[in-house]
Short mmCIF file of C-alpha atoms in Angstrom, two decimals:
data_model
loop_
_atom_site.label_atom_id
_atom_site.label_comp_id
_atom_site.label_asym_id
_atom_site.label_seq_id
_atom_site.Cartn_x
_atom_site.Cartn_y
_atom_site.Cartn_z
CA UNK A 29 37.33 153.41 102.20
CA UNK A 30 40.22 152.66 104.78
CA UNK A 31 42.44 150.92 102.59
CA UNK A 32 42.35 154.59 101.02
CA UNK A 33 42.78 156.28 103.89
CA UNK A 34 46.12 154.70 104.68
CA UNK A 35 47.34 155.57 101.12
CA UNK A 36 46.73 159.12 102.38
CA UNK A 37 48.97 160.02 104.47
CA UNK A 38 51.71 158.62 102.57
CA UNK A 39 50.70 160.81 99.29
CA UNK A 40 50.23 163.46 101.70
CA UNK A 41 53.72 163.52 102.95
CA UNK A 42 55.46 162.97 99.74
CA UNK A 43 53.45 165.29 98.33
CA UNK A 44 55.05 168.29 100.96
CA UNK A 45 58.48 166.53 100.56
CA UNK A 46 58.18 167.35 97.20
CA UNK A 47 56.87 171.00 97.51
CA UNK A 48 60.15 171.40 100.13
CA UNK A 49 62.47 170.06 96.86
CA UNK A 50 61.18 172.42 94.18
CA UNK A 51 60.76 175.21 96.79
CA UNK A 52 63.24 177.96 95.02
CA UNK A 53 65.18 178.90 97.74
CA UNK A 54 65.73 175.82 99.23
CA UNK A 55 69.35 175.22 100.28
CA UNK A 56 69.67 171.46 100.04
CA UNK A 57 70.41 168.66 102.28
CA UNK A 58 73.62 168.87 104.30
CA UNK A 59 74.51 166.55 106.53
CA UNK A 60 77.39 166.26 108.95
CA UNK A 61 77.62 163.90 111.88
CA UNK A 62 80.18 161.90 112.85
CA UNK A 63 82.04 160.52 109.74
CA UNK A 64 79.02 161.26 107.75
CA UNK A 65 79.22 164.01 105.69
CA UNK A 66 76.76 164.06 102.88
CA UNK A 67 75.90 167.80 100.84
CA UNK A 68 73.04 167.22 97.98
CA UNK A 69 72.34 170.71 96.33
CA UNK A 70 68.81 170.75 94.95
CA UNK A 71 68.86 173.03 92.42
CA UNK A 72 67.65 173.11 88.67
CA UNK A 73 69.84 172.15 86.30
CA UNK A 74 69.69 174.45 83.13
CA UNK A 75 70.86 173.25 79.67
CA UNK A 76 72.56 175.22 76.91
CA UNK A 77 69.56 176.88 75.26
CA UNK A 78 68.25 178.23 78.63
CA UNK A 79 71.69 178.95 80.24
CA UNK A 80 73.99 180.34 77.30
CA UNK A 81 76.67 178.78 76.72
CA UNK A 82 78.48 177.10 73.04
CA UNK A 83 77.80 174.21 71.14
CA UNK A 84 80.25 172.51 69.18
CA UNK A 85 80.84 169.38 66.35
CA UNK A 86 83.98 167.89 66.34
CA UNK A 87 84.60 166.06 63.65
CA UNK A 88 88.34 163.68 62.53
CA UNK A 89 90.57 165.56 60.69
CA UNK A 90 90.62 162.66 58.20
CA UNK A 91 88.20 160.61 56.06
CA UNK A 92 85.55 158.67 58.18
CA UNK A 93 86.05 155.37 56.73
CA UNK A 94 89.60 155.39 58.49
CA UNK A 95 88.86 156.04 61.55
CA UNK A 96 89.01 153.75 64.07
CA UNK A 97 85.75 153.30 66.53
CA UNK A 98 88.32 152.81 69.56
CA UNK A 99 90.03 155.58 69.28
CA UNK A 100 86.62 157.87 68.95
CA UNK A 101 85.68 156.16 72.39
CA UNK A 102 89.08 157.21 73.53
CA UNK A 103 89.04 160.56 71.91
CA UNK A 104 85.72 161.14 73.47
CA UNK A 105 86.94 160.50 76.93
CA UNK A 106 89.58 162.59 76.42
CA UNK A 107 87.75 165.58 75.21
CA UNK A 108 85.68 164.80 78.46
CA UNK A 109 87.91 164.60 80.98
CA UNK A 110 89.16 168.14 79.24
CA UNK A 111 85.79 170.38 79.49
CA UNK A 112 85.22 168.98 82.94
CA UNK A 113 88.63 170.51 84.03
CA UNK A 114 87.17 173.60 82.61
CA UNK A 115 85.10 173.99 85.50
CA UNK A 116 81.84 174.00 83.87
CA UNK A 117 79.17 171.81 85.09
CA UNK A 118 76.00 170.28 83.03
CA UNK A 119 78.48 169.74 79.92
CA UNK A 120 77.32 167.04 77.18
CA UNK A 121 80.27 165.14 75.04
CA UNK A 122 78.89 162.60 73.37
CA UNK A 123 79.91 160.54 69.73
CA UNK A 124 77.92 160.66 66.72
CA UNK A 125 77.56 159.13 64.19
CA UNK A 126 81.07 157.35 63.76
CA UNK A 127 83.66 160.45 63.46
CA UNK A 128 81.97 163.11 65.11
CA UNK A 129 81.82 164.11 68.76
CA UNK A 130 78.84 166.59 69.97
CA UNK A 131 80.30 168.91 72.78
CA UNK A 132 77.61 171.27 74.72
CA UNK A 133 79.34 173.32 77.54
CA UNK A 134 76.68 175.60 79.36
CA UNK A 135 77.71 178.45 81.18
CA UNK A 136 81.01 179.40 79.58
CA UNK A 137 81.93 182.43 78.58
CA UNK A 138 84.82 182.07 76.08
CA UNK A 139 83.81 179.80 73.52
CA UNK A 140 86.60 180.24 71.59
CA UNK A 141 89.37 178.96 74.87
CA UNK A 142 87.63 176.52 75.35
CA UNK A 143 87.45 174.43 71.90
CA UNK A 144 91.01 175.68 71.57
CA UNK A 145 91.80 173.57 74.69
CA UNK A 146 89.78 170.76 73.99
CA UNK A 147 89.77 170.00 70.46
CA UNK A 148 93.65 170.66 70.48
CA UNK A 149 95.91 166.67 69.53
CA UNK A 150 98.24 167.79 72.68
CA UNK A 151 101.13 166.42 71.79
CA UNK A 152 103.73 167.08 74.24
CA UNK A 153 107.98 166.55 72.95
CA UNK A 154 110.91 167.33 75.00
CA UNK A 155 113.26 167.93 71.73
CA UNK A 156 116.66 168.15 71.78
CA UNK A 157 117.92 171.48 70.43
CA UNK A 158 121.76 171.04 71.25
CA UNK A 159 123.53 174.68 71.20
CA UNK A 160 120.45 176.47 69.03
CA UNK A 161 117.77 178.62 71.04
CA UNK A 162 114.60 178.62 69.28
CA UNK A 163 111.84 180.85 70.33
CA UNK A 164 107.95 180.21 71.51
CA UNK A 165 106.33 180.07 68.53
CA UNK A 166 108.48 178.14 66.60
CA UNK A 167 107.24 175.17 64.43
CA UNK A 168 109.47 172.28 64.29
CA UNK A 169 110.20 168.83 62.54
CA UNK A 170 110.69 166.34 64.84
CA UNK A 171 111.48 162.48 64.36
CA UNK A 172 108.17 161.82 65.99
CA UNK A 173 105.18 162.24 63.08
CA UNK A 174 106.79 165.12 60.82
CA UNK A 175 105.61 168.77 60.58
CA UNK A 176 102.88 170.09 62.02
CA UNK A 177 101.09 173.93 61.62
CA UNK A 178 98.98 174.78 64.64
CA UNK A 179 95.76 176.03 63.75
CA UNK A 180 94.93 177.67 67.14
CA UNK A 181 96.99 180.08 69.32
CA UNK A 182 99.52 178.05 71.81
CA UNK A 183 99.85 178.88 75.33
CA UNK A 184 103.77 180.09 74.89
CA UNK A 185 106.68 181.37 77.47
CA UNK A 186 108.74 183.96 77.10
CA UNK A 187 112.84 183.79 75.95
CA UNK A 188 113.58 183.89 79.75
CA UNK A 189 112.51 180.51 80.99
CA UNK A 190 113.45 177.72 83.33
CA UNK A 191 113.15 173.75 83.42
CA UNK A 192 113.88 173.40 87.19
CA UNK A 193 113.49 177.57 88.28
CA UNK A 194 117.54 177.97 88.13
CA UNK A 195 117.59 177.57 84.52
CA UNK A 196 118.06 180.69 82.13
CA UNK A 197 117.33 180.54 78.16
CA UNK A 198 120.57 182.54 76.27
CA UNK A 199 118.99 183.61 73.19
CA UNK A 200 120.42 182.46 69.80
CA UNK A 201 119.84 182.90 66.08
CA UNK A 202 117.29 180.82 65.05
CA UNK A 203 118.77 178.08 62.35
CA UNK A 204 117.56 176.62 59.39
CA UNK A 205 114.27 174.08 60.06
CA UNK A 206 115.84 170.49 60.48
CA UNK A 207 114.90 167.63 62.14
CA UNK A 208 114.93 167.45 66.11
CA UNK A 209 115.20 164.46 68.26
CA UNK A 210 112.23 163.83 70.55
CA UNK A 211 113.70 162.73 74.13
CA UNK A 212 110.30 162.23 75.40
CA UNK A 213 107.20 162.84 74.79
CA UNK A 214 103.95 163.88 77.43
CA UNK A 215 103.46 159.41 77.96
CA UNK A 216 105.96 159.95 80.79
CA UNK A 217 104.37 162.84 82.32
CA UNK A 218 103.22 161.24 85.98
CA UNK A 219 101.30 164.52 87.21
CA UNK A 220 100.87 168.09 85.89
CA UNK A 221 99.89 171.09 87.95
CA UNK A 222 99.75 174.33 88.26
CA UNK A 223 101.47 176.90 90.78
CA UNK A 224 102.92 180.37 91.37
CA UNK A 225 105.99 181.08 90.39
CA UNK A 226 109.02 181.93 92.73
CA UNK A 227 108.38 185.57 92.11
CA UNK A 228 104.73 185.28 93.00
CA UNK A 229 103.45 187.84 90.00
CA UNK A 230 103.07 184.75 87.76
CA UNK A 231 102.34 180.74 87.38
CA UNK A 232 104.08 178.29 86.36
CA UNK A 233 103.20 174.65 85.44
CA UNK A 234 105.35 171.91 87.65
CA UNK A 235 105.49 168.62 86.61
CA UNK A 236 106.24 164.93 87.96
CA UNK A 237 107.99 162.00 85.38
CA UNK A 238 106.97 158.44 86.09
CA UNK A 239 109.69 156.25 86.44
CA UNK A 240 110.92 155.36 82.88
CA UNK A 241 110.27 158.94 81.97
CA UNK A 242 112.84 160.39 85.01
CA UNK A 243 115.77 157.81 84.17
CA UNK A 244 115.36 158.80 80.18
CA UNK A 245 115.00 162.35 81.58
CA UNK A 246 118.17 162.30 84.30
CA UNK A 247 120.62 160.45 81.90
CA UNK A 248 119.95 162.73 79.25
CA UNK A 249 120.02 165.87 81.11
CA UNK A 250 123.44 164.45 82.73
CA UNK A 251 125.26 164.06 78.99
CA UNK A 252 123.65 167.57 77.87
CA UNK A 253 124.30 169.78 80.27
CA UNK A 254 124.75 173.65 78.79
CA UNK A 255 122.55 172.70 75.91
CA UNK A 256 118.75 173.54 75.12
CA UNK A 257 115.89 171.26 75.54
CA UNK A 258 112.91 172.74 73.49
CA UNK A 259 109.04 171.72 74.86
CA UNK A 260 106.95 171.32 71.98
CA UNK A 261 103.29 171.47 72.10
CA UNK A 262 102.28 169.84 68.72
CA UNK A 263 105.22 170.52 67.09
CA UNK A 264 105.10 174.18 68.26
CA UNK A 265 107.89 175.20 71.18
CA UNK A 266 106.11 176.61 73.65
CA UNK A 267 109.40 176.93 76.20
CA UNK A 268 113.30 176.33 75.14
CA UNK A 269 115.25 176.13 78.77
CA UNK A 270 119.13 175.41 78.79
CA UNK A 271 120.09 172.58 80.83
CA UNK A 272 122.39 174.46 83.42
CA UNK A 273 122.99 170.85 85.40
CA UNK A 274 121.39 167.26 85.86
CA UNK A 275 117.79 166.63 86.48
CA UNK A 276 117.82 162.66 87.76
CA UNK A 277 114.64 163.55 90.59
CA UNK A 278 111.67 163.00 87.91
CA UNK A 279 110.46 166.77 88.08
CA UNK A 280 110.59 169.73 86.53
CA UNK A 281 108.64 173.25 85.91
CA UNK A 282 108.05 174.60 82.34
CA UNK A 283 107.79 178.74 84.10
CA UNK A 284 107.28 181.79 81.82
CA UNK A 285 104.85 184.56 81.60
CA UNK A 286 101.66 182.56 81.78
CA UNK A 287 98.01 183.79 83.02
CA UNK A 288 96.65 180.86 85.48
CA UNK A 289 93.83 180.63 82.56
CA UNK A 290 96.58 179.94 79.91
CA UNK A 291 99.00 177.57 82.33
CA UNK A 292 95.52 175.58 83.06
CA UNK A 293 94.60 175.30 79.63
CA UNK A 294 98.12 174.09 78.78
CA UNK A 295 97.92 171.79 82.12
CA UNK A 296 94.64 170.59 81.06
CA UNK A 297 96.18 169.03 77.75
CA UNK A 298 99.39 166.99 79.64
CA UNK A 299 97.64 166.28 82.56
CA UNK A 300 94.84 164.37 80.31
CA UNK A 301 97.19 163.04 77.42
CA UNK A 302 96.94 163.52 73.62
CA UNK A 303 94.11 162.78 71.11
CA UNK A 304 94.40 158.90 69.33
CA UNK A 305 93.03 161.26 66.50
CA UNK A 306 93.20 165.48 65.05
CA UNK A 307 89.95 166.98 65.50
CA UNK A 308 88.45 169.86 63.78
CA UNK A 309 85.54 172.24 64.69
CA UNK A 310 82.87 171.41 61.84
CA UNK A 311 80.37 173.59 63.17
CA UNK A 312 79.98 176.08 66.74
CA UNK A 313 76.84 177.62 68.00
CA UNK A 314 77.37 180.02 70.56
CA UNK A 315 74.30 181.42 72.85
CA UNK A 316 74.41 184.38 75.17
CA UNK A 317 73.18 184.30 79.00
CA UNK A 318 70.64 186.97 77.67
CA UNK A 319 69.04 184.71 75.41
CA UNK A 320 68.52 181.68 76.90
CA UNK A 321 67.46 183.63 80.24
CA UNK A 322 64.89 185.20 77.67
CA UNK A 323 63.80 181.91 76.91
CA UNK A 324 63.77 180.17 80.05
CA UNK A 325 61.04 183.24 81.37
CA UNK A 326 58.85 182.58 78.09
CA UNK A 327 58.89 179.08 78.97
CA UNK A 328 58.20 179.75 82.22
CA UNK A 329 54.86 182.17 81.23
CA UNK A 330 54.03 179.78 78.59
CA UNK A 331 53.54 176.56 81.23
CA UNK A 332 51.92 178.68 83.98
CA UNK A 333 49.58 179.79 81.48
CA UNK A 334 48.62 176.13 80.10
CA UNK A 335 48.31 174.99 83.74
CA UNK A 336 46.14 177.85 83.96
CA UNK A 337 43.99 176.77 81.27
CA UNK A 338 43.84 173.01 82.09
CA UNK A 339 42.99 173.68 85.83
CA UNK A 340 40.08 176.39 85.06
CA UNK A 341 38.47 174.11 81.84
CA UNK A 342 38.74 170.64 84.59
CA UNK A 343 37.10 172.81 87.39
CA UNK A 344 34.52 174.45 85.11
CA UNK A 345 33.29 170.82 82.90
CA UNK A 346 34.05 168.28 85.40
CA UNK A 347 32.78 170.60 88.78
CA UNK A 348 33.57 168.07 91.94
CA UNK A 349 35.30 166.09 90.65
CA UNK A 350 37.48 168.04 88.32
CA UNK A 351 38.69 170.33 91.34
CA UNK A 352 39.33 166.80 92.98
CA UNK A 353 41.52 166.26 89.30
CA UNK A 354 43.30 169.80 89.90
CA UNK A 355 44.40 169.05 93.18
CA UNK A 356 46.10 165.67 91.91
CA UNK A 357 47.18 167.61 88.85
CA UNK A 358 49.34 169.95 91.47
CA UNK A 359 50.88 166.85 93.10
CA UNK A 360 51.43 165.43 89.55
CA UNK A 361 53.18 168.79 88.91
CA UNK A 362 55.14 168.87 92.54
CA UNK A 363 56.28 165.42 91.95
CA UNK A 364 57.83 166.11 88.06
CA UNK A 365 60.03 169.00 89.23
CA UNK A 366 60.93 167.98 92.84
CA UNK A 367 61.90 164.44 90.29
CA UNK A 368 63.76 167.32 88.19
CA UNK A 369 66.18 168.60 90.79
CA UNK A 370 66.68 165.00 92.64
CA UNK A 371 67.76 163.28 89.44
CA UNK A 372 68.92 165.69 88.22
CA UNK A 373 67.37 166.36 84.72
CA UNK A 374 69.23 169.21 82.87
CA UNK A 375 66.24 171.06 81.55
CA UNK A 376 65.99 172.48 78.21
CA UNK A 377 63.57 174.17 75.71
CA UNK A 378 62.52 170.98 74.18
CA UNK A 379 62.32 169.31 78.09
CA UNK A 380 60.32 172.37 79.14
CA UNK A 381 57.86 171.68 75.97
CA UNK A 382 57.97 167.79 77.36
CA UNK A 383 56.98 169.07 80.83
CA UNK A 384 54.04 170.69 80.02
CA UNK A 385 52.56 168.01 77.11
CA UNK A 386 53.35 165.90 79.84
CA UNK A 387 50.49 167.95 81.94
CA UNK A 388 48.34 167.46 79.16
CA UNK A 389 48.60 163.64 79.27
CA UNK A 390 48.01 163.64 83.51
CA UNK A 391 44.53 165.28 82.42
CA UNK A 392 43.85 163.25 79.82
CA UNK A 393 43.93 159.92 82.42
CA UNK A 394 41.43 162.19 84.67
CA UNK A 395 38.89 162.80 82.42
CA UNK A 396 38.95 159.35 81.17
CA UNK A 397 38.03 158.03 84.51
CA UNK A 398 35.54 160.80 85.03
CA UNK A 399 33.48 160.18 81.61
CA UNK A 400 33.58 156.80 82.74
CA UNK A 401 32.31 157.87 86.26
CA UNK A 402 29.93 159.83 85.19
CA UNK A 403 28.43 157.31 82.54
CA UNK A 404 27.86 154.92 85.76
CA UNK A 405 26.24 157.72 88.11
CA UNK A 406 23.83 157.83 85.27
CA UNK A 407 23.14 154.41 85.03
CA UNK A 408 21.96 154.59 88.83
CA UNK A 409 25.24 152.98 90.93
CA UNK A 410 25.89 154.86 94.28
CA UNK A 411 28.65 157.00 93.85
CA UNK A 412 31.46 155.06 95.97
CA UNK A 413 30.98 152.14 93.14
CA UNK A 414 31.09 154.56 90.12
CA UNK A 415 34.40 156.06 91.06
CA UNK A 416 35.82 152.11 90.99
CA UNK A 417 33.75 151.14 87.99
CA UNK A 418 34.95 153.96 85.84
CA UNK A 419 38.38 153.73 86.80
CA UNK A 420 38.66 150.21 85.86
CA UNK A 421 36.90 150.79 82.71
CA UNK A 422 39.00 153.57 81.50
CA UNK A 423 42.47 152.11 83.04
CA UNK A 424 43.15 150.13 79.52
CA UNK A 425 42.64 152.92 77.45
CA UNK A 426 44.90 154.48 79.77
CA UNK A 427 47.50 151.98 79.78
CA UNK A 428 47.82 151.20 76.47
CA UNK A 429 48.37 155.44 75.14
CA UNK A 430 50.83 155.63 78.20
CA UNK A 431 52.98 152.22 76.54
CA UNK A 432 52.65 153.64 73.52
CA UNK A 433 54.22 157.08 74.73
CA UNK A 434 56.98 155.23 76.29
CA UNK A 435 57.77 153.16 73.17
CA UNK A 436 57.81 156.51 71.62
CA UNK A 437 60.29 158.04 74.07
CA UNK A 438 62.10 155.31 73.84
CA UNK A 439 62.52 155.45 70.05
CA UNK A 440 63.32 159.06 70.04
CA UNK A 441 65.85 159.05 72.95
CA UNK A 442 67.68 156.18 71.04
CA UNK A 443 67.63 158.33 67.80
CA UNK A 444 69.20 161.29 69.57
CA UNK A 445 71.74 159.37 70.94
CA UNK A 446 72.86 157.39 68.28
CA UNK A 447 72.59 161.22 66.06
CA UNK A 448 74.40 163.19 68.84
CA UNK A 449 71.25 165.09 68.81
CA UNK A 450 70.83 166.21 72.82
CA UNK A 451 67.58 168.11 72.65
CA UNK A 452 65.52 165.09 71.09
CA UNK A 453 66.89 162.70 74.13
CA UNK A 454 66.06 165.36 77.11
CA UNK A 455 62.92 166.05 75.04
CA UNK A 456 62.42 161.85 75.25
CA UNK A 457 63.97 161.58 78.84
CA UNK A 458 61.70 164.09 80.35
CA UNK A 459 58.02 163.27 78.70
CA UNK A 460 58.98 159.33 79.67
CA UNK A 461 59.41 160.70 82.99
CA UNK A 462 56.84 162.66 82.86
CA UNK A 463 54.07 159.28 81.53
CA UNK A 464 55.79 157.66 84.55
CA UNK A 465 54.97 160.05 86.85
CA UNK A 466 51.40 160.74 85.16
CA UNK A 467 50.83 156.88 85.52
CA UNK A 468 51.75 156.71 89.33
CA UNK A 469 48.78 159.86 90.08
CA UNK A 470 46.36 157.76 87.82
CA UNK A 471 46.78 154.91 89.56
CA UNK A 472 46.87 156.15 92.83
CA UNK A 473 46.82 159.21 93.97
CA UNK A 474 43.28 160.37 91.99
CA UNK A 475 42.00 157.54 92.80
CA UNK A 476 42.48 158.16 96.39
CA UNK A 477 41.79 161.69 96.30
CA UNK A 478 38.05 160.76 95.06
CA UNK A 479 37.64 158.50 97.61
CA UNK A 480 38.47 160.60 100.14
CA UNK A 481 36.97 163.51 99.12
CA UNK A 482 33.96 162.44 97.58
CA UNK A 483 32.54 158.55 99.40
CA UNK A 484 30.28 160.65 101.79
CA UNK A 485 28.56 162.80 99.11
CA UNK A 486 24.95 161.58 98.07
CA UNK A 487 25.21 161.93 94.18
CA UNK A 488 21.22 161.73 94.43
CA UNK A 489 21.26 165.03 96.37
CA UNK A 490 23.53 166.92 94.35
CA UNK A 491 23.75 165.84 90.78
CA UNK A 492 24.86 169.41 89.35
CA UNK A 493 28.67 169.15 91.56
CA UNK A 494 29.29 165.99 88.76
CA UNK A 495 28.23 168.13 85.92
CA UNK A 496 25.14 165.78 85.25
#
């Protein structure tokens, strides 16, 4: 009885811990003394089907026998680093398969910007036009990879723009297409960002050459002075300055009438490099805010409805001790979610659906023990030695469907990982979580809840509490 007792307390106070975590309007742990400064929001974390958002397969622009596994990986990171500077949070890129990357960016609002910036090669050329003016828009030949035709809209300045903001474009007839010399290409780009212009009305994207990239910059710059310098995007000029005098300090601005979204999205690409490999959009799912809130409340009903259930049938069949079971089925349910936010676990339909089986497997452990327990109250033990007979008679049975559930999980979150398939591995994350979690109340905390509750009853008194 006292080894239970001190097993208590500790429940007991993880058990409020927990109800703090998951309480809905709680604001997180900030702390700030000293040189400690440490901010942990606890919120939920909402996937694409419950949060809105677009899905998207990107798939090589080329047969998927040549492409090369490293430069996926590479691509991958890429793409990556690229929706995280989007701003979004919660986003998925992961490969599948061996050509195909799975991209899942909740929360945004235009789909359509944002697999234009991402899925984009982002080629970046400093071409040499010599005395010719060619406007944004323009595709070129270059001598680095041929001809390309942009798919997608390019983020493009206007005739009037700068290299260093004293620089001023003198329009031109546009020549026949030839072939351009690349100076440079984005490789010697040391830092991108992105600013207000001089004016203040627009922005303007200022950039920083490494080394290598400002000598090959400054000498050629010093031998062309008065003559254009195009900056192709993927073979597209998106800016054509003239070169009004030498440029030898490694930086320069590429200004014209950009929106901050468009100069980011255009930052976004240099500042991260170009793709090893072109990527296409094989397939894009978009869903609204409206939708997946829709969901997220059905979910919601659905699981307070089952919990319903499950506590009522426990309280009604098992009497005593099932109320003892709904109590440790609320801990089991305050220690999931408060595990939810802490993690964090981006929640989903299929996660949700995890959740609540999940709650159907916690019972399932109780009423093992208590079938058990009430098999030895019938065969005459006291009631403090049929709690610990049935549990140890129904803790294989118990053990072995909770391995088998994890070997399960396990199976299924390696599938949807090697498939690119997101919902089966949150679906597999969060029941495995959930077994875990299911285990540690078995184990423990009904066991000491009976104990508690229940050693000072006389079973011979009141056999009708057990349901016997």
């Amino acid at each position: 009885m006292e080894k239970y007792r001190r097993w208590l307390i500790p429940i007991l106070l993880l058990t409020a811990f927990s109800a703090w975590i998951v309480w809905p309007n709680n604001p997180g742990i900030h702390i700030h003394w000293g040189n400690i400064n440490y901010d942990r929001p606890l919120d939920f974390h909402l996937g694409l089907d419950l949060r809105g958002g677009v899905q998207a397969l990107l798939e090589a622009d080329m047969p998927c026998d040549q492409v090369d596994p490293e430069a996926m990986t590479t691509a991958r990171v890429i793409v990556e680093k690229r929706v995280n500077a989007l701003g979004v949070s919660e986003a998925v890129v992961q490969l599948a398969e061996n050509c195909r990357i799975v991209v899942e960016i909740p929360g945004e609002t235009d789909p359509e910007r944002a697999l234009s910036t991402i899925r984009k090669t982002g080629v970046l050329e400093f071409v040499a036009l010599g005395k010719e003016y060619l406007p944004p828009g323009t595709v070129v030949q270059t001598d680095l990879g041929g001809t390309a035709t942009p798919a997608t809209p390019t983020p493009t300045a206007p005739p009037q723009a700068t290299l260093t903001g004293e620089a001023t474009a003198l329009p031109s007839p546009t020549p026949q297409p030839k072939v351009y010399h690349t100076v440079m290409t984005g490789a010697a780009l040391k830092s991108v960002t992105v600013q207000a212009d001089q004016v203040g009305k627009g922005y303007q994207i200022a950039f920083v050459l490494t080394d290598e990239g400002a000598k090959i910059f400054g000498d050629f710059t010093s031998k062309h002075v008065g003559e254009y310098l195009g900056i192709a995007l993927d073979k597209t000029i998106i800016s054509a300055p003239v070169v009004r005098e030498p440029i030898t300090d490694g930086r320069g601005v590429i200004s014209g009438n950009f929106t901050y979204e468009s100069a980011n999205d255009l930052a976004i690409q240099l500042r991260y490099g170009s793709l090893p490999i072109p990527l296409k959009v094989a397939e894009s799912r978009t869903i609204g805010p409206t939708l997946g809130e829709d969901s997220l409340q059905r979910s919601l009903v659905a699981g307070l409805i089952g919990l319903g259930i499950v506590l009522l049938f426990m309280a009604l069949y098992y009497r005593l001790p099932g109320l003892v079971a709904d109590i440790a089925l609320i801990t089991y349910a305050l220690f999931s979610l408060a595990l939810f936010k802490w993690i964090p676990v981006t929640l989903t339909l299929p996660g949700i659906a995890a959740f609540i089986l999940s709650i159907g497997m916690a019972v399932d452990a109780n009423i093992l023990i208590f079938e058990r327990m009430k098999e030895e109250l019938r065969a005459g033990h006291a009631l403090i030695n049929a709690i610990d007979l049935g549990w140890h008679r129904a803790w294989p049975s118990i053990r072995d469907a909770n391995i088998s559930t994890l070997i399960t999980t396990a199976i299924l979150y390696w599938f949807g990982n090697a498939y690119g398939a997101s919902l089966v591995k949150g679906f597999a994350f969060t029941l495995a979580l959930g077994v875990g979690v299911s285990l540690f109340t078995a184990i423990t905390v009904t066991r000491v809840y009976l104990h508690t509750l229940l050693d000072r009853i006389k079973f011979a008194e009141h056999p009708k509490w057990f349901g016997i």
